[in-house]
């Protein structure tokens, strides 16, 4: 650790840290036309944060209560293996299989005396803020891309399967368990001539979320409940480009966010997916030699309208049963989004 020093050469308290990241990556191609490829990578990151707020979102800062600060060390390791097959004489087969494994350790140490709000809060928050966390995620994705024509339409069709297994060890106020998901997806970029593109997308996902009976010292009570969910999601986007350089586009999407492991020790009313619908419209312009020879001009304007429902919270309200319904509109200019006329109906707690 290398601490900071002030102008007089005096070491600044809690300023020493050591962060690093390593990446090793390789790729090997083989076959008569190099149609096969194997890739592998391994990544390690380490971050060391001293005396930082435990509640990084600031949700507990109201009402004069403050959880306190922690010294937090985060270590992450990711390994991956990918196989690719690009058929030389068959546009229907461009296959890719990717297997990844990721593990993350979060080691927290409470900074004694940093909490605030009531006498004796040190003893009340120490178990929570000293809790360490461990996550392990294994993911397999199989995907194939096919290029073909149907009449006047050219297709870029991607079909795939995803299998994910995520494990979390039990810790204080963070129930352990496994989150297993299987998803099928299809995306088709359909090109009609040189101007019009239509892209439908579909995804079906299942979830099996199960708690664990294993409890470490000072952790949450064992919670071995089980949540099963499935969701069918999809969207459609369209884009038309004019000879002048202008293009118009629009899209609609329906999504469901399946519950996370943290819902296991909450009331069953929060064991449901969060549902969202998004509508988008906009236009863009891209051209050259607009004002002077050799110049380039490009801009894009997007309008979004997003509605969220069944946004569940741990603190339930009598009038909504723990559900928040959110609506927001936004405008995207030059790649930056700014909120525009937000409309919200939220619980209070």
Coordinates of C-alpha atoms in Angstrom, one line a residue:
X1 CA 0.0 0.0 0.0
X2 CA 1.2 3.5 -0.9
X3 CA -0.2 6.2 1.4
X4 CA -0.7 9.8 0.4
X5 CA 1.3 12.5 2.0
X6 CA 0.4 16.2 2.6
X7 CA 2.7 19.1 1.7
X8 CA 4.7 18.6 4.9
X9 CA 5.4 14.9 4.2
X10 CA 2.9 13.7 6.8
X11 CA 1.0 10.6 5.9
X12 CA -2.7 11.0 5.3
X13 CA -4.8 8.6 7.4
X14 CA -6.6 5.8 5.6
X15 CA -5.1 6.8 2.3
X16 CA -3.1 3.7 1.6
X17 CA -4.5 1.3 -0.9
X18 CA -3.4 -1.3 -3.5
X19 CA -5.5 -2.0 -6.6
X20 CA -4.5 -4.2 -9.5
X21 CA -5.8 -6.1 -12.5
X22 CA -4.4 -8.9 -14.6
X23 CA -5.6 -10.4 -17.9
X24 CA -4.2 -13.3 -19.8
X25 CA -5.8 -14.1 -23.1
X26 CA -5.1 -16.4 -26.1
X27 CA -6.7 -17.6 -29.3
X28 CA -5.9 -20.6 -31.5
X29 CA -7.4 -21.2 -35.0
X30 CA -7.3 -24.5 -36.9
X31 CA -8.8 -26.3 -39.9
X32 CA -8.1 -26.2 -43.6
X33 CA -9.7 -22.8 -43.9
X34 CA -9.2 -21.8 -40.2
X35 CA -12.9 -22.3 -39.7
X36 CA -12.4 -23.5 -36.1
X37 CA -11.2 -21.3 -33.2
X38 CA -10.5 -21.7 -29.5
X39 CA -10.2 -18.8 -27.2
X40 CA -9.3 -18.7 -23.4
X41 CA -8.9 -15.9 -20.9
X42 CA -8.3 -15.4 -17.2
X43 CA -8.8 -12.1 -15.4
X44 CA -8.1 -11.1 -11.8
X45 CA -9.0 -7.7 -10.2
X46 CA -8.3 -6.5 -6.7
X47 CA -9.7 -3.3 -5.1
X48 CA -8.9 -1.9 -1.7
X49 CA -11.2 0.8 -0.3
X50 CA -10.5 2.3 3.1
X51 CA -13.1 3.9 5.4
X52 CA -15.9 4.1 2.7
X53 CA -19.7 4.1 3.5
X54 CA -21.2 0.7 3.9
X55 CA -24.4 1.9 2.2
X56 CA -22.9 2.9 -1.1
X57 CA -26.4 3.9 -2.4
X58 CA -27.1 6.3 0.4
X59 CA -30.5 4.8 1.1
X60 CA -30.0 4.8 4.9
X61 CA -28.8 8.4 5.2
X62 CA -32.2 9.8 6.1
X63 CA -33.7 10.2 9.6
X64 CA -30.4 11.0 11.3
X65 CA -29.2 7.3 11.1
X66 CA -26.0 6.3 9.4
X67 CA -24.8 2.7 9.1
X68 CA -21.1 3.6 9.3
X69 CA -17.9 3.0 7.3
X70 CA -16.0 -0.1 6.4
X71 CA -12.7 -1.1 5.0
X72 CA -13.7 -3.2 2.0
X73 CA -11.5 -5.5 -0.1
X74 CA -13.0 -7.0 -3.3
X75 CA -11.3 -9.8 -5.2
X76 CA -12.7 -11.0 -8.5
X77 CA -11.6 -13.8 -10.7
X78 CA -13.0 -14.7 -14.1
X79 CA -12.1 -17.6 -16.5
X80 CA -13.5 -18.2 -19.9
X81 CA -13.3 -20.7 -22.8
X82 CA -14.9 -20.2 -26.2
X83 CA -15.2 -22.4 -29.3
X84 CA -16.2 -21.0 -32.7
X85 CA -17.0 -22.8 -35.9
X86 CA -17.5 -20.6 -39.0
X87 CA -18.6 -23.0 -41.8
X88 CA -16.8 -22.0 -45.1
X89 CA -19.5 -23.1 -47.5
X90 CA -22.7 -22.8 -45.4
X91 CA -24.1 -19.4 -44.5
X92 CA -26.5 -21.1 -42.0
X93 CA -23.8 -22.3 -39.6
X94 CA -21.8 -19.8 -37.6
X95 CA -21.6 -21.5 -34.2
X96 CA -20.2 -20.2 -30.9
X97 CA -20.1 -21.9 -27.5
X98 CA -18.9 -19.9 -24.5
X99 CA -18.3 -21.2 -20.9
X100 CA -17.4 -18.7 -18.1
X101 CA -16.8 -19.0 -14.4
X102 CA -16.6 -16.0 -12.1
X103 CA -16.0 -15.8 -8.4
X104 CA -16.0 -12.7 -6.2
X105 CA -15.0 -12.3 -2.6
X106 CA -16.0 -9.1 -0.6
X107 CA -14.2 -8.8 2.8
X108 CA -15.7 -6.0 4.9
X109 CA -14.3 -4.7 8.3
X110 CA -16.4 -2.2 10.3
X111 CA -14.7 1.1 11.2
X112 CA -15.5 1.3 14.9
X113 CA -17.2 4.5 15.9
X114 CA -18.3 5.5 12.4
X115 CA -22.1 4.8 12.8
X116 CA -24.5 7.4 14.0
X117 CA -28.1 7.7 15.1
X118 CA -28.5 6.3 18.5
X119 CA -26.3 5.3 21.5
X120 CA -24.7 1.9 21.2
X121 CA -25.1 1.6 17.5
X122 CA -21.6 0.1 17.2
X123 CA -22.8 -3.2 18.8
X124 CA -26.0 -3.1 16.6
X125 CA -24.3 -2.8 13.2
X126 CA -21.0 -4.6 13.8
X127 CA -22.2 -8.1 12.7
X128 CA -23.8 -6.6 9.6
X129 CA -20.9 -4.5 8.5
X130 CA -18.3 -7.2 9.3
X131 CA -20.1 -9.8 7.2
X132 CA -18.1 -11.2 4.2
X133 CA -19.7 -12.2 1.0
X134 CA -18.8 -14.8 -1.7
X135 CA -20.4 -15.2 -5.2
X136 CA -19.8 -17.9 -7.8
X137 CA -21.4 -17.7 -11.2
X138 CA -21.1 -20.3 -14.0
X139 CA -22.6 -19.5 -17.4
X140 CA -22.8 -21.5 -20.6
X141 CA -24.0 -19.9 -23.8
X142 CA -24.6 -21.6 -27.2
X143 CA -25.4 -19.4 -30.1
X144 CA -25.7 -19.8 -33.9
X145 CA -26.0 -17.1 -36.6
X146 CA -27.6 -17.8 -39.9
X147 CA -27.6 -15.7 -43.1
X148 CA -30.3 -16.4 -45.6
X149 CA -32.9 -14.7 -47.9
X150 CA -36.7 -15.1 -48.1
X151 CA -38.0 -13.3 -51.2
X152 CA -37.0 -9.6 -51.0
X153 CA -35.8 -9.9 -47.3
X154 CA -32.3 -10.7 -46.1
X155 CA -32.0 -12.3 -42.7
X156 CA -29.4 -12.2 -40.0
X157 CA -30.9 -14.7 -37.5
X158 CA -29.3 -15.5 -34.1
X159 CA -30.6 -18.4 -32.0
X160 CA -29.2 -19.2 -28.6
X161 CA -29.4 -21.0 -25.3
X162 CA -28.1 -19.7 -22.0
X163 CA -27.7 -21.7 -18.8
X164 CA -26.6 -19.8 -15.6
X165 CA -25.9 -21.0 -12.1
X166 CA -25.2 -18.4 -9.4
X167 CA -24.3 -19.3 -5.8
X168 CA -24.0 -17.0 -2.8
X169 CA -22.8 -18.0 0.6
X170 CA -25.0 -17.2 3.5
X171 CA -24.1 -14.0 5.4
X172 CA -25.6 -11.5 7.8
X173 CA -28.8 -10.0 6.3
X174 CA -27.9 -11.7 2.9
X175 CA -29.4 -15.1 2.6
X176 CA -27.4 -17.7 0.7
X177 CA -28.6 -19.9 -2.1
X178 CA -28.5 -20.7 -5.7
X179 CA -30.1 -19.0 -8.7
X180 CA -30.4 -21.3 -11.7
X181 CA -31.7 -19.9 -15.0
X182 CA -32.3 -21.3 -18.5
X183 CA -33.1 -19.1 -21.4
X184 CA -33.8 -19.5 -25.1
X185 CA -33.5 -16.4 -27.3
X186 CA -33.9 -15.4 -31.0
X187 CA -33.1 -12.2 -32.8
X188 CA -33.6 -11.6 -36.5
X189 CA -32.3 -8.5 -38.3
X190 CA -34.4 -8.4 -41.5
X191 CA -33.2 -6.1 -44.2
X192 CA -35.6 -5.0 -47.0
X193 CA -33.4 -3.4 -49.7
X194 CA -30.9 -0.8 -48.5
X195 CA -33.2 1.4 -46.5
X196 CA -35.6 -0.6 -44.2
X197 CA -34.6 -2.8 -41.3
X198 CA -37.0 -4.7 -39.1
X199 CA -35.7 -6.6 -36.0
X200 CA -38.0 -8.8 -33.9
X201 CA -36.6 -10.4 -30.7
X202 CA -37.9 -13.0 -28.4
X203 CA -36.6 -14.5 -25.1
X204 CA -38.0 -17.2 -22.8
X205 CA -36.4 -17.6 -19.4
X206 CA -37.0 -20.0 -16.4
X207 CA -35.7 -19.5 -12.9
X208 CA -35.3 -21.9 -9.9
X209 CA -34.2 -19.9 -6.9
X210 CA -33.5 -21.9 -3.8
X211 CA -32.2 -21.0 -0.3
X212 CA -29.6 -22.9 1.7
X213 CA -29.7 -24.5 5.2
X214 CA -26.0 -23.7 5.8
X215 CA -25.5 -20.7 8.1
X216 CA -22.1 -19.2 9.0
X217 CA -21.6 -17.7 12.5
X218 CA -23.5 -14.4 12.9
X219 CA -25.3 -14.9 9.5
X220 CA -29.0 -14.8 8.7
X221 CA -31.3 -17.5 9.9
X222 CA -31.4 -20.4 7.5
X223 CA -33.9 -19.9 4.7
X224 CA -34.5 -22.9 2.5
X225 CA -37.5 -21.6 0.6
X226 CA -37.8 -21.9 -3.2
X227 CA -39.0 -19.5 -5.9
X228 CA -39.9 -20.7 -9.4
X229 CA -40.6 -18.2 -12.2
X230 CA -40.7 -18.1 -15.9
X231 CA -41.1 -15.2 -18.4
X232 CA -41.7 -14.7 -22.1
X233 CA -40.2 -11.4 -23.2
X234 CA -39.8 -9.7 -26.6
X235 CA -39.4 -6.6 -28.7
X236 CA -39.6 -5.1 -32.1
X237 CA -37.6 -2.3 -33.7
X238 CA -37.7 -0.7 -37.1
X239 CA -35.4 1.7 -38.9
X240 CA -35.8 3.5 -42.3
X241 CA -33.0 5.5 -43.9
X242 CA -33.4 8.2 -46.5
X243 CA -31.0 9.2 -49.3
X244 CA -30.5 12.6 -47.6
X245 CA -28.7 11.0 -44.6
X246 CA -31.7 11.2 -42.3
X247 CA -33.1 8.0 -40.7
X248 CA -36.2 7.4 -38.5
X249 CA -36.5 4.6 -36.0
X250 CA -38.9 3.2 -33.4
X251 CA -39.1 0.3 -31.0
X252 CA -41.3 -1.4 -28.4
X253 CA -40.1 -3.9 -25.8
X254 CA -41.6 -5.9 -22.9
X255 CA -39.2 -7.2 -20.2
X256 CA -39.5 -9.1 -16.9
X257 CA -36.7 -8.9 -14.3
X258 CA -36.8 -12.1 -12.2
X259 CA -36.3 -11.8 -8.4
X260 CA -32.8 -12.0 -6.9
X261 CA -31.4 -14.1 -4.0
X262 CA -32.0 -11.2 -1.6
X263 CA -35.8 -11.8 -1.9
X264 CA -35.5 -15.2 -0.1
X265 CA -35.9 -13.8 3.4
X266 CA -38.6 -11.3 2.4
X267 CA -42.4 -11.7 2.3
X268 CA -43.7 -13.9 -0.5
X269 CA -45.4 -10.8 -2.0
X270 CA -42.0 -9.8 -3.4
X271 CA -41.3 -13.1 -5.1
X272 CA -42.6 -11.9 -8.5
X273 CA -40.9 -10.5 -11.6
X274 CA -40.7 -6.8 -12.1
X275 CA -42.4 -5.9 -15.4
X276 CA -41.3 -3.2 -17.8
X277 CA -42.6 -1.8 -21.1
X278 CA -40.5 0.6 -23.1
X279 CA -41.4 2.6 -26.3
X280 CA -38.8 4.5 -28.2
X281 CA -38.8 6.8 -31.2
X282 CA -36.3 9.1 -32.8
X283 CA -34.3 10.2 -35.8
X284 CA -30.7 10.5 -36.8
X285 CA -28.6 12.2 -39.4
X286 CA -25.2 11.3 -40.8
X287 CA -23.5 12.8 -43.9
X288 CA -20.3 14.3 -45.1
X289 CA -19.4 17.4 -47.1
X290 CA -22.2 19.2 -45.4
X291 CA -20.6 22.7 -44.9
X292 CA -17.2 22.2 -46.3
X293 CA -15.4 19.6 -48.4
X294 CA -14.3 16.6 -46.2
X295 CA -16.3 17.4 -43.1
X296 CA -18.6 15.0 -41.4
X297 CA -21.8 15.7 -39.5
X298 CA -23.8 13.2 -37.3
X299 CA -26.4 13.5 -34.6
X300 CA -29.1 11.4 -33.0
X301 CA -32.2 12.2 -30.9
X302 CA -34.1 9.5 -29.0
X303 CA -37.3 9.7 -27.0
X304 CA -38.0 6.9 -24.4
X305 CA -41.2 6.1 -22.5
X306 CA -40.8 3.4 -19.8
X307 CA -43.4 2.0 -17.5
X308 CA -42.4 -0.3 -14.6
X309 CA -44.8 -2.3 -12.5
X310 CA -44.5 -4.8 -9.6
X311 CA -41.3 -3.0 -8.5
X312 CA -41.2 -4.6 -5.1
X313 CA -39.7 -3.2 -1.9
X314 CA -38.9 -4.7 1.5
X315 CA -40.9 -2.1 3.3
X316 CA -44.5 -2.8 2.4
X317 CA -47.2 -0.2 2.2
X318 CA -50.7 -0.9 3.1
X319 CA -52.2 0.7 0.0
X320 CA -49.9 -1.0 -2.5
X321 CA -48.8 -4.2 -0.9
X322 CA -45.1 -3.4 -1.4
X323 CA -45.5 -2.5 -5.1
X324 CA -44.2 0.6 -6.8
X325 CA -45.4 1.7 -10.2
X326 CA -42.9 4.0 -12.0
X327 CA -43.2 5.9 -15.2
X328 CA -40.5 8.0 -16.7
X329 CA -39.9 9.7 -20.0
X330 CA -36.5 10.8 -21.3
X331 CA -34.8 12.4 -24.2
X332 CA -31.4 11.2 -25.5
X333 CA -29.3 13.8 -27.4
X334 CA -25.8 13.3 -28.6
X335 CA -25.5 10.1 -26.7
X336 CA -26.5 11.5 -23.2
X337 CA -29.8 10.9 -21.6
X338 CA -31.5 13.5 -19.4
X339 CA -34.8 12.9 -17.5
X340 CA -37.8 14.7 -19.0
X341 CA -41.1 15.0 -17.2
X342 CA -40.8 12.1 -14.8
X343 CA -44.1 10.8 -13.4
X344 CA -43.9 8.6 -10.3
X345 CA -46.3 7.0 -7.8
X346 CA -44.2 5.5 -5.0
X347 CA -44.6 4.0 -1.6
X348 CA -43.5 5.9 1.4
X349 CA -41.6 4.3 4.3

